[in-house]
Coordinates of C-alpha atoms in Angstrom, one line a residue:
M1 CA 12.9 -45.5 21.7
T2 CA 11.2 -45.4 18.4
H3 CA 8.1 -43.8 20.0
H4 CA 10.2 -41.0 21.3
T5 CA 12.1 -40.5 18.0
Q6 CA 8.7 -40.1 16.3
S7 CA 7.6 -37.6 18.9
W8 CA 10.7 -35.4 18.5
T9 CA 10.3 -35.7 14.7
R10 CA 6.8 -34.0 15.1
V11 CA 8.1 -31.3 17.4
A12 CA 11.1 -30.4 15.3
P13 CA 9.0 -28.3 12.6
L14 CA 7.7 -26.2 15.5
F15 CA 11.2 -25.0 16.3
I16 CA 12.1 -24.4 12.6
S17 CA 8.9 -22.2 12.3
I18 CA 9.8 -20.2 15.4
C19 CA 13.4 -19.5 14.0
V20 CA 12.0 -18.4 10.7
A21 CA 9.4 -16.1 12.4
C22 CA 12.1 -14.5 14.6
L23 CA 14.3 -13.9 11.7
G24 CA 11.5 -12.2 9.8
V25 CA 10.8 -10.0 12.9
F26 CA 14.5 -9.0 13.2
A27 CA 14.5 -8.0 9.6
Q28 CA 11.4 -5.7 10.0
D29 CA 12.9 -4.2 13.2
A30 CA 16.2 -3.5 11.4
A31 CA 14.4 -1.9 8.5
D32 CA 12.5 0.3 10.9
K33 CA 15.7 1.6 12.5
I34 CA 17.3 2.7 9.3
P35 CA 17.8 6.5 9.6
Q36 CA 15.1 8.5 7.8
G37 CA 15.6 11.5 5.7
P38 CA 16.2 14.9 7.3
Q39 CA 13.3 16.6 8.9
S40 CA 11.9 19.5 7.0
A41 CA 13.0 22.8 8.4
L42 CA 10.6 25.2 9.9
P43 CA 9.4 28.1 7.7
V44 CA 11.6 31.2 7.8
T45 CA 9.7 34.4 7.4
A46 CA 12.6 37.0 7.9
P47 CA 15.8 37.6 6.2
Q48 CA 19.1 36.1 7.7
S49 CA 21.1 38.2 10.0
A50 CA 24.6 37.7 8.8
P51 CA 26.7 39.3 11.7
Y52 CA 25.8 36.6 14.2
K53 CA 26.8 33.0 14.3
F54 CA 25.5 30.6 16.9
D55 CA 28.0 28.4 19.0
S56 CA 26.6 25.8 21.4
S57 CA 28.1 22.9 23.1
F58 CA 25.0 20.9 23.0
R59 CA 23.9 19.3 19.6
M60 CA 20.9 17.2 19.2
D61 CA 21.6 15.4 16.0
S62 CA 19.3 12.5 16.9
L63 CA 16.9 11.6 19.6
K64 CA 19.4 9.2 20.9
T65 CA 21.8 11.9 21.8
T66 CA 19.7 13.7 24.2
S67 CA 21.6 14.6 27.4
V68 CA 20.3 12.5 30.4
V69 CA 22.1 12.3 33.6
H70 CA 22.7 8.5 34.2
R71 CA 22.1 7.0 37.6
G72 CA 25.1 7.2 39.7
A73 CA 26.6 9.9 37.8
V74 CA 28.2 12.8 39.8
L75 CA 27.8 16.3 38.5
A76 CA 30.8 18.7 38.6
T77 CA 30.6 20.7 41.7
T78 CA 32.6 23.2 43.5
A79 CA 33.2 23.3 47.3
L80 CA 31.4 26.4 48.5
T81 CA 33.6 27.0 51.6
P82 CA 32.8 30.2 53.6
A83 CA 35.5 32.6 54.4
P84 CA 36.5 33.3 58.0
D85 CA 33.8 36.0 58.2
G86 CA 31.2 33.4 57.2
V87 CA 30.7 35.0 53.7
V88 CA 30.7 32.5 50.7
T89 CA 32.2 34.0 47.4
L90 CA 30.1 32.7 44.6
T91 CA 30.3 32.8 40.8
L92 CA 27.4 32.1 38.5
D93 CA 29.0 28.9 37.2
E94 CA 29.6 27.6 40.6
A95 CA 26.0 28.5 41.6
Q96 CA 24.6 26.6 38.7
Q97 CA 26.7 23.5 39.3
Q98 CA 25.8 23.4 42.9
A99 CA 22.1 23.9 42.2
A100 CA 22.3 20.9 39.7
V101 CA 23.5 18.7 42.5
A102 CA 20.9 20.1 45.0
S103 CA 18.1 19.6 42.5
N104 CA 19.2 16.0 41.8
P105 CA 15.7 14.5 42.6
L106 CA 14.3 16.4 39.6
V107 CA 17.1 15.0 37.4
R108 CA 16.3 11.5 38.8
L109 CA 12.7 11.9 37.9
G110 CA 13.5 12.6 34.2
E111 CA 15.9 9.5 34.3
L112 CA 13.0 7.3 35.8
Q113 CA 10.5 8.6 33.0
V114 CA 13.0 7.5 30.4
E115 CA 13.7 4.2 32.0
A116 CA 10.0 3.4 32.4
A117 CA 9.4 4.2 28.7
K118 CA 12.5 2.1 27.7
Q119 CA 11.4 -0.9 29.7
H120 CA 7.8 -0.7 28.3
R121 CA 9.2 -0.7 24.8
K122 CA 11.3 -3.7 25.5
G123 CA 8.4 -5.6 27.1
V124 CA 6.4 -5.1 23.8
E125 CA 9.3 -6.2 21.7
A126 CA 9.6 -9.4 23.9
Q127 CA 6.2 -10.5 22.3
Y128 CA 8.0 -11.2 19.2
F129 CA 9.4 -14.4 20.6
P130 CA 7.5 -17.6 21.5
N131 CA 5.6 -17.7 24.8
M132 CA 6.9 -20.7 26.8
S133 CA 4.6 -22.0 29.5
T134 CA 4.0 -25.1 31.5
S135 CA 1.0 -26.6 33.5
F136 CA 0.5 -29.4 35.8
F137 CA -2.7 -31.2 36.9
D138 CA -3.1 -33.6 39.7
L139 CA -6.8 -35.0 39.5
H140 CA -8.6 -37.4 41.8
Y141 CA -12.2 -38.3 41.0
N142 CA -14.6 -39.2 43.9
K143 CA -16.2 -41.8 41.8
H144 CA -14.9 -44.2 39.2
P145 CA -14.9 -42.7 35.7
G146 CA -16.6 -45.7 34.3
D147 CA -15.7 -48.4 31.8
V148 CA -16.1 -48.6 28.0
L149 CA -17.3 -51.8 26.5
S150 CA -15.2 -53.1 23.7
A151 CA -16.0 -56.0 21.5
G152 CA -13.3 -58.6 20.8
P153 CA -12.8 -62.2 19.8
L154 CA -13.6 -63.2 23.4
G155 CA -16.9 -61.1 23.4
T156 CA -17.7 -57.8 25.2
V157 CA -15.0 -56.7 27.6
S158 CA -15.1 -53.5 29.9
V159 CA -12.1 -51.3 29.4
N160 CA -10.9 -48.6 31.9
I161 CA -9.8 -45.6 29.7
I162 CA -9.7 -42.8 32.2
N163 CA -7.9 -43.4 35.5
K164 CA -9.5 -42.4 38.8
D165 CA -6.2 -40.9 40.0
S166 CA -4.2 -39.1 37.2
N167 CA -1.6 -36.3 36.7
T168 CA -0.5 -34.5 33.7
L169 CA 2.6 -32.2 33.0
N170 CA 2.5 -30.2 29.8
L171 CA 5.2 -28.0 28.2
L172 CA 3.9 -25.7 25.7
A173 CA 5.4 -23.1 23.3
V174 CA 3.3 -20.8 21.3
Q175 CA 4.7 -18.7 18.4
P176 CA 2.4 -15.9 17.1
I177 CA 2.6 -15.6 13.3
T178 CA 0.1 -12.9 12.0
P179 CA 0.1 -11.0 15.4
L180 CA 3.7 -10.2 14.8
F181 CA 2.6 -7.3 12.4
S182 CA 0.5 -5.8 15.3
I183 CA 3.3 -6.3 17.8
Y184 CA 5.6 -4.4 15.3
Q185 CA 3.1 -1.3 15.3
L186 CA 2.9 -1.6 19.1
A187 CA 6.6 -1.4 19.4
K188 CA 6.7 1.6 17.2
I189 CA 4.3 3.3 19.6
A190 CA 6.3 2.4 22.5
R191 CA 9.5 3.7 20.8
A192 CA 7.8 7.0 20.1
D193 CA 6.8 7.3 23.8
E194 CA 10.5 6.6 24.7
N195 CA 11.6 9.3 22.3
I196 CA 9.2 11.9 23.9
A197 CA 10.6 11.0 27.3
R198 CA 14.1 11.5 26.2
A199 CA 13.3 14.9 24.6
K200 CA 11.8 16.1 27.9
A201 CA 14.4 14.4 30.3
G202 CA 16.8 17.5 30.5
M203 CA 14.1 20.2 31.0
P204 CA 14.1 20.2 34.8
L205 CA 17.9 20.7 34.9
A206 CA 17.7 23.6 32.3
Q207 CA 14.9 25.2 34.3
T208 CA 16.9 25.0 37.5
A209 CA 20.0 26.7 35.8
S210 CA 17.6 29.4 34.5
N211 CA 16.1 29.9 37.9
V212 CA 19.6 30.2 39.5
E213 CA 20.7 32.6 36.8
K214 CA 17.7 34.8 37.4
T215 CA 18.0 34.9 41.1
F216 CA 21.7 35.6 40.9
F217 CA 21.3 38.6 38.8
E218 CA 18.3 39.9 40.8
L219 CA 20.5 39.7 43.8
L220 CA 23.3 41.5 42.1
V221 CA 20.8 44.3 41.2
A222 CA 19.4 44.4 44.7
Q223 CA 22.8 44.7 46.3
R224 CA 23.7 47.7 44.0
E225 CA 20.4 49.4 44.8
L226 CA 21.1 48.8 48.5
T227 CA 24.5 50.4 48.0
S228 CA 23.0 53.3 46.1
S229 CA 20.4 53.9 48.9
K230 CA 23.0 53.8 51.6
A231 CA 25.3 56.2 49.7
H232 CA 22.3 58.6 49.2
A233 CA 21.5 58.4 52.9
K234 CA 25.1 59.4 53.7
T235 CA 24.6 62.4 51.4
I236 CA 21.5 63.6 53.2
Q237 CA 23.2 62.9 56.6
A238 CA 26.3 64.9 55.5
K239 CA 24.1 67.7 54.2
W240 CA 22.4 68.2 57.5
L241 CA 25.6 67.7 59.4
R242 CA 27.0 70.8 57.7
A243 CA 23.8 72.8 58.5
S244 CA 24.1 71.9 62.2
N245 CA 27.8 73.0 62.2
S246 CA 26.5 76.4 60.9
G247 CA 24.8 76.9 64.2
V248 CA 21.3 75.6 63.5
T249 CA 20.5 73.0 66.3
R250 CA 16.8 72.7 65.9
I251 CA 15.7 69.8 63.7
S252 CA 13.4 71.2 60.9
T253 CA 10.4 69.5 59.3
E254 CA 12.4 69.4 56.0
Q255 CA 15.4 67.6 57.7
E256 CA 13.1 65.1 59.5
T257 CA 11.3 64.2 56.2
D258 CA 14.6 63.8 54.4
M259 CA 16.0 61.5 57.0
I260 CA 12.8 59.4 57.2
S261 CA 12.7 59.2 53.3
A262 CA 16.4 58.1 53.3
E263 CA 15.8 55.5 55.9
K264 CA 12.8 54.1 54.1
A265 CA 14.8 54.0 50.8
V266 CA 17.3 51.8 52.5
L267 CA 14.8 49.4 54.1
G268 CA 13.3 48.2 50.6
P269 CA 16.6 47.1 49.1
A270 CA 17.8 45.7 52.4
S271 CA 14.7 43.5 52.7
K272 CA 15.0 42.4 49.0
V273 CA 18.7 41.5 49.4
K274 CA 17.8 39.4 52.4
E275 CA 15.0 37.7 50.6
L276 CA 17.0 36.8 47.5
T277 CA 19.9 35.6 49.5
A278 CA 17.7 33.2 51.4
S279 CA 16.2 32.1 48.1
L280 CA 19.6 31.5 46.5
D281 CA 20.8 29.7 49.7
E282 CA 17.8 27.3 49.4
M283 CA 18.5 26.6 45.7
L284 CA 22.1 25.7 46.5
G285 CA 21.4 23.7 49.5
L286 CA 23.3 26.0 51.7
P287 CA 22.6 26.6 55.5
E288 CA 19.9 29.2 56.1
G289 CA 21.4 32.6 56.7
T290 CA 24.6 32.0 54.6
K291 CA 25.9 35.4 53.4
L292 CA 26.8 35.5 49.7
K293 CA 29.4 37.7 47.9
L294 CA 28.6 37.5 44.2
V295 CA 31.2 37.7 41.6
A296 CA 29.8 39.5 38.5
P297 CA 30.0 37.3 35.5
D298 CA 31.6 38.2 32.2
P299 CA 29.2 39.7 29.7
L300 CA 27.3 37.1 27.6
V301 CA 28.8 36.5 24.1
E302 CA 26.6 34.7 21.6
N303 CA 26.3 34.7 17.8
V304 CA 23.1 33.3 16.4
S305 CA 21.3 34.1 13.1
L306 CA 17.5 33.7 12.6
N307 CA 17.9 31.2 9.8
E308 CA 20.1 29.0 11.9
A309 CA 17.8 29.2 15.0
T310 CA 14.8 28.4 12.8
E311 CA 16.5 25.3 11.3
K312 CA 17.6 24.1 14.8
A313 CA 14.2 24.5 16.2
T314 CA 13.2 21.1 14.8
A315 CA 14.9 19.7 17.9
N316 CA 12.4 21.5 20.0
S317 CA 10.8 19.2 22.6
E318 CA 7.2 20.4 21.4
V319 CA 8.0 19.6 17.7
I320 CA 9.6 16.2 18.7
E321 CA 6.5 15.4 20.7
A322 CA 4.2 16.3 17.8
E323 CA 6.1 14.3 15.4
Q324 CA 6.2 11.2 17.6
T325 CA 2.5 11.6 18.4
A326 CA 1.9 11.4 14.5
I327 CA 4.0 8.3 14.3
K328 CA 2.0 6.7 17.1
A329 CA -1.4 7.7 15.5
H330 CA -0.3 6.1 12.1
A331 CA 1.0 3.0 13.9
G332 CA -2.3 2.7 15.8
L333 CA -4.2 3.0 12.4
T334 CA -2.2 0.2 10.9
A335 CA -2.7 -2.0 14.1
T336 CA -6.5 -1.4 13.9
K337 CA -6.6 -2.4 10.3
L338 CA -4.8 -5.6 11.2
Q339 CA -7.9 -6.6 13.1
Y340 CA -9.3 -7.8 9.8
V341 CA -6.5 -10.4 9.5
P342 CA -7.0 -13.8 11.0
T343 CA -5.0 -14.6 14.1
V344 CA -2.6 -17.5 13.3
G345 CA 0.0 -19.1 15.6
V346 CA 2.1 -22.2 15.8
M347 CA 2.1 -24.2 18.9
G348 CA 4.0 -27.3 20.1
G349 CA 5.1 -29.0 23.2
Y350 CA 5.6 -32.2 25.2
A351 CA 3.3 -33.9 27.7
F352 CA 3.7 -36.4 30.4
Q353 CA 0.4 -38.1 31.5
N354 CA -1.1 -41.2 33.2
A355 CA -4.8 -40.2 32.8
I356 CA -5.6 -41.9 29.5
N357 CA -3.0 -44.6 29.3
L358 CA -4.8 -46.9 26.9
V359 CA -5.5 -44.2 24.3
L360 CA -2.4 -41.9 24.7
P361 CA 1.2 -42.8 25.6
K362 CA 2.7 -41.8 28.9
S363 CA 4.9 -39.2 27.1
F364 CA 4.6 -37.6 23.7
G365 CA 5.2 -34.4 21.6
Y366 CA 2.8 -32.5 19.6
I367 CA 2.8 -29.6 17.1
G368 CA 0.0 -27.8 15.4
V369 CA -1.5 -24.6 14.0
S370 CA -4.1 -22.4 15.8
A371 CA -6.2 -20.0 13.7
S372 CA -9.1 -17.7 14.5
W373 CA -11.0 -15.0 12.5
T374 CA -13.8 -12.8 13.3
I375 CA -16.4 -12.9 10.5
F376 CA -18.9 -10.3 11.6
D377 CA -18.8 -7.8 14.5
F378 CA -21.6 -5.3 13.5
G379 CA -19.2 -2.7 12.1
K380 CA -17.0 -2.5 15.3
R381 CA -13.7 -2.8 13.3
E382 CA -15.0 -0.4 10.6
H383 CA -15.9 2.3 13.0
G384 CA -12.5 1.7 14.8
V385 CA -10.6 2.3 11.7
K386 CA -12.4 5.4 10.9
E387 CA -11.8 6.7 14.4
V388 CA -8.1 6.2 14.4
K389 CA -7.8 7.4 10.9
A390 CA -9.3 10.8 12.0
Q391 CA -6.9 10.8 15.0
A392 CA -3.9 10.2 12.6
E393 CA -5.2 13.2 10.4
M394 CA -5.5 15.4 13.5
A395 CA -1.9 14.3 14.5
D396 CA -0.5 15.3 11.1
M397 CA -2.2 18.7 11.4
G398 CA -0.8 19.0 14.9
V399 CA 2.8 18.7 13.6
Q400 CA 2.2 21.4 11.0
L401 CA 0.6 23.8 13.6
T402 CA 3.4 23.2 16.1
K403 CA 6.1 23.8 13.7
A404 CA 4.4 27.1 12.6
K405 CA 4.0 28.0 16.2
V406 CA 7.5 27.3 17.1
A407 CA 8.8 29.1 14.0
A408 CA 6.8 32.3 15.0
A409 CA 8.1 32.0 18.6
V410 CA 11.7 31.6 17.3
K411 CA 11.2 34.8 15.4
S412 CA 9.8 36.7 18.2
A413 CA 12.5 35.4 20.6
Y414 CA 15.2 36.4 18.1
F415 CA 14.1 39.9 17.8
E416 CA 13.7 40.1 21.6
L417 CA 17.3 38.9 21.8
E418 CA 18.6 41.5 19.4
R419 CA 16.9 44.2 21.4
S420 CA 18.1 43.1 24.8
R421 CA 21.6 42.6 23.4
Q422 CA 21.7 46.2 22.2
L423 CA 20.4 47.5 25.6
S424 CA 23.0 45.4 27.5
Q425 CA 25.8 46.7 25.4
L426 CA 24.6 50.3 25.8
A427 CA 24.5 49.8 29.6
R428 CA 27.9 48.6 29.7
R429 CA 29.1 51.5 27.6
M430 CA 27.5 53.9 30.1
V431 CA 29.4 52.1 32.9
S432 CA 32.6 52.4 31.1
S433 CA 32.0 56.2 30.5
T434 CA 31.1 56.7 34.2
Q435 CA 34.4 55.0 35.3
L436 CA 36.2 57.5 33.1
V437 CA 34.3 60.4 34.6
E438 CA 34.9 59.2 38.2
A439 CA 38.7 59.5 37.6
S440 CA 38.2 63.4 37.9
Y441 CA 36.3 63.1 41.1
N442 CA 36.7 61.6 44.6
P443 CA 35.7 57.9 44.3
N444 CA 34.7 57.9 47.9
D445 CA 32.2 60.7 47.4
P446 CA 28.8 59.3 48.4
E447 CA 27.1 61.0 45.5
V448 CA 29.5 59.3 43.0
E449 CA 29.1 55.9 44.8
S450 CA 25.4 56.2 44.6
A451 CA 25.4 57.1 40.9
R452 CA 27.8 54.4 40.1
A453 CA 25.8 51.7 41.9
T454 CA 22.6 52.8 40.2
I455 CA 24.2 52.4 36.8
E456 CA 25.6 49.2 37.6
A457 CA 22.2 48.0 38.8
D458 CA 20.8 49.0 35.4
M459 CA 23.6 47.1 33.7
F460 CA 23.0 43.9 35.6
R461 CA 19.2 44.3 35.0
T462 CA 19.7 44.6 31.2
E463 CA 22.2 41.7 31.3
L464 CA 19.6 39.5 33.0
E465 CA 17.1 40.4 30.3
Y466 CA 19.6 39.6 27.6
R467 CA 20.5 36.3 29.2
Q468 CA 16.8 35.3 29.7
A469 CA 16.1 36.1 26.1
Y470 CA 19.0 33.9 25.0
A471 CA 17.8 31.1 27.3
K472 CA 14.3 31.4 25.8
L473 CA 15.7 31.2 22.2
K474 CA 17.9 28.2 23.1
A475 CA 15.0 26.3 24.6
L476 CA 13.0 26.9 21.4
M477 CA 16.0 25.5 19.5
G478 CA 16.0 22.5 21.6
T479 CA 19.4 23.2 23.1
R480 CA 20.3 23.3 26.7

């Protein structure tokens, strides 16, 4: 009993050291998680545009709030039920929601990338704690290990110290001390990788919504162009029908040319409508050949100023990746410098053995300190530090260049948005004016129908350019 008490007395300092080391690591980790000061805003090179104010439902106040679809979450969908004639009436919002469900593998891919980075970071942080291991040996020597002669009062006596058959069970705990500083830097690198993955997680879903919007409006334009072509063909047909009623029965070369041209003008838009319908059906996961009746969306309304767009561009995924890459580079530099520090660890455990019974007890505990230090390595550590230092400087320059590039892109996208906004508003004014003029004419007149469809096609075309410019600006601002 006294022997076991002494063994546990030797082991107790090990566990006290482990607890103190863990508390120190937790304190360092908590200090690292304290929110840092605000990021510097991107440079603004143009005056603020006061009349517009941006309003977005997505806010990225921190990297932790990036929208990621969690496993098992069900996106809002709408039942796309065909009418009795087999035509599906579809709005833009319904199309985007349905496409989000249909493109779930892309969303899941983003989830898995975030999850992989998260688990890697947790695996690195787990190295803060002691490494608990056990080992068992069961040995049998084919020859007797031999005796040791021991001199005593009765003369020389042979003593068998090592048994021919022996087994040993060892329980070992090792707590790193100085490697904790290197682990801390590795955890910072892993956390930066996780932040990069989170910043990119929602990009496939946003790209899907943009593709659906583009195809939706292109189909609206193609449908209006088809309507215009058919109405124009009716006009030509009516023209030659009146000529035939006047007594001309022979088909002239001019009449044949006009009829062929009208037929050719209908074939192009009809083929394009069919192609775009098939493409949109595929995006939405609808059966092949499903006919769509598109409901024109309301005009886009947005209010964004250049200064606000530039400030919010710090949430851009490229800026986030550049900043996190710089954090990784500086953490790597610190970890490389720590190679000059000796590797110190505390170990302790408990063993059960019958191999050396005359020298060691059958069961005993132990505790100790392990230390190693590389005295000379022919400049390997020195060159490694210089290499990583250069990489850290490159990463810092990359942050500055990325911010400047994003600022220039935001400025260009903003001016493109203003131009497309004005063109869209002008096109809608033209449609309104046309509707007022049509009140004085027969609305069923093929010429009026063709002109109206042509103007509406131009309106939807400018609306698409407007929405794409807005989507581009939102992507640069890091909103989705």
